[in-house]
C-alpha cells in the first residue's frame, strides 16, 4: 500500500459537515492513518469569500496516482 497525504478544505455551507462527509467518503477507498484537527483560515487569492475550514489526512491506498486523482475529484 502507498501512503498519501491530502489537504481538505471547505468554505461554503456547513463547512464542518462537508469535511465529515468527505472523510467518510475517503474511507470508502482509503485507510485513514491520521486526521488533523480542523483549522479555520482566511481565503487566499480571492479575499472576498467566507473563511475556510481545513484539515490534513494521512492515508494508505492501493489506488494508482491517476485512480486516486479521479476518486478525490469525484468527492
Short mmCIF file of C-alpha atoms in Angstrom, two decimals:
data_model
loop_
_atom_site.label_atom_id
_atom_site.label_comp_id
_atom_site.label_asym_id
_atom_site.label_seq_id
_atom_site.Cartn_x
_atom_site.Cartn_y
_atom_site.Cartn_z
CA UNK A 1 0.00 0.00 0.00
CA UNK A 2 1.16 3.51 -0.74
CA UNK A 3 1.00 6.39 1.73
CA UNK A 4 -0.74 9.58 0.59
CA UNK A 5 -1.33 12.96 2.21
CA UNK A 6 -4.36 15.07 1.35
CA UNK A 7 -5.37 18.59 2.28
CA UNK A 8 -9.11 19.15 2.69
CA UNK A 9 -10.96 22.46 2.79
CA UNK A 10 -14.47 23.86 2.74
CA UNK A 11 -15.72 27.43 2.85
CA UNK A 12 -19.37 27.09 1.83
CA UNK A 13 -22.45 25.88 3.68
CA UNK A 14 -21.96 23.63 6.68
CA UNK A 15 -18.18 23.52 6.50
CA UNK A 16 -17.62 21.03 9.33
CA UNK A 17 -20.28 18.67 7.97
CA UNK A 18 -18.78 18.97 4.47
CA UNK A 19 -15.41 17.83 5.83
CA UNK A 20 -17.00 15.00 7.84
CA UNK A 21 -18.77 13.81 4.69
CA UNK A 22 -15.52 13.99 2.71
CA UNK A 23 -13.71 11.94 5.37
CA UNK A 24 -16.45 9.30 5.33
CA UNK A 25 -16.27 9.09 1.54
CA UNK A 26 -12.47 8.88 1.61
CA UNK A 27 -12.74 5.84 3.89
CA UNK A 28 -14.58 4.02 1.11
CA UNK A 29 -11.31 3.66 -0.82
CA UNK A 30 -8.52 4.67 1.58
CA UNK A 31 -7.36 3.52 5.01
CA UNK A 32 -7.09 6.69 7.08
CA UNK A 33 -3.96 6.63 9.22
CA UNK A 34 -4.25 10.10 10.78
CA UNK A 35 -6.54 13.11 10.56
CA UNK A 36 -5.53 16.55 11.81
CA UNK A 37 -7.61 18.90 13.88
CA UNK A 38 -9.75 21.40 11.97
CA UNK A 39 -8.27 24.84 11.32
CA UNK A 40 -10.05 27.97 10.16
CA UNK A 41 -8.07 30.06 7.69
CA UNK A 42 -8.67 33.24 5.74
CA UNK A 43 -9.20 32.86 1.99
CA UNK A 44 -6.14 33.37 -0.18
CA UNK A 45 -6.10 34.89 -3.63
CA UNK A 46 -9.74 35.92 -3.80
CA UNK A 47 -10.29 37.53 -0.40
CA UNK A 48 -13.99 38.35 -0.86
CA UNK A 49 -15.27 34.94 0.25
CA UNK A 50 -16.00 33.14 3.54
CA UNK A 51 -13.17 31.69 5.65
CA UNK A 52 -12.10 28.10 5.07
CA UNK A 53 -12.18 25.18 7.45
CA UNK A 54 -9.20 22.92 6.68
CA UNK A 55 -7.76 19.57 7.69
CA UNK A 56 -5.00 17.23 6.56
CA UNK A 57 -5.21 13.46 6.18
CA UNK A 58 -2.60 10.72 6.00
CA UNK A 59 -3.91 7.55 4.38
CA UNK A 60 -2.85 4.30 2.76
CA UNK A 61 -4.21 3.10 -0.56
CA UNK A 62 -3.71 0.60 -3.33
CA UNK A 63 -5.02 3.12 -5.87
CA UNK A 64 -2.60 4.36 -8.52
CA UNK A 65 -1.96 8.12 -8.57
CA UNK A 66 -4.32 8.56 -11.52
CA UNK A 67 -7.03 6.42 -9.88
CA UNK A 68 -6.66 8.43 -6.66
CA UNK A 69 -6.99 11.69 -8.58
CA UNK A 70 -10.18 10.52 -10.27
CA UNK A 71 -11.58 9.33 -6.93
CA UNK A 72 -10.90 12.52 -4.96
CA UNK A 73 -12.11 14.77 -7.79
CA UNK A 74 -15.42 12.90 -7.57
CA UNK A 75 -15.95 13.77 -3.90
#
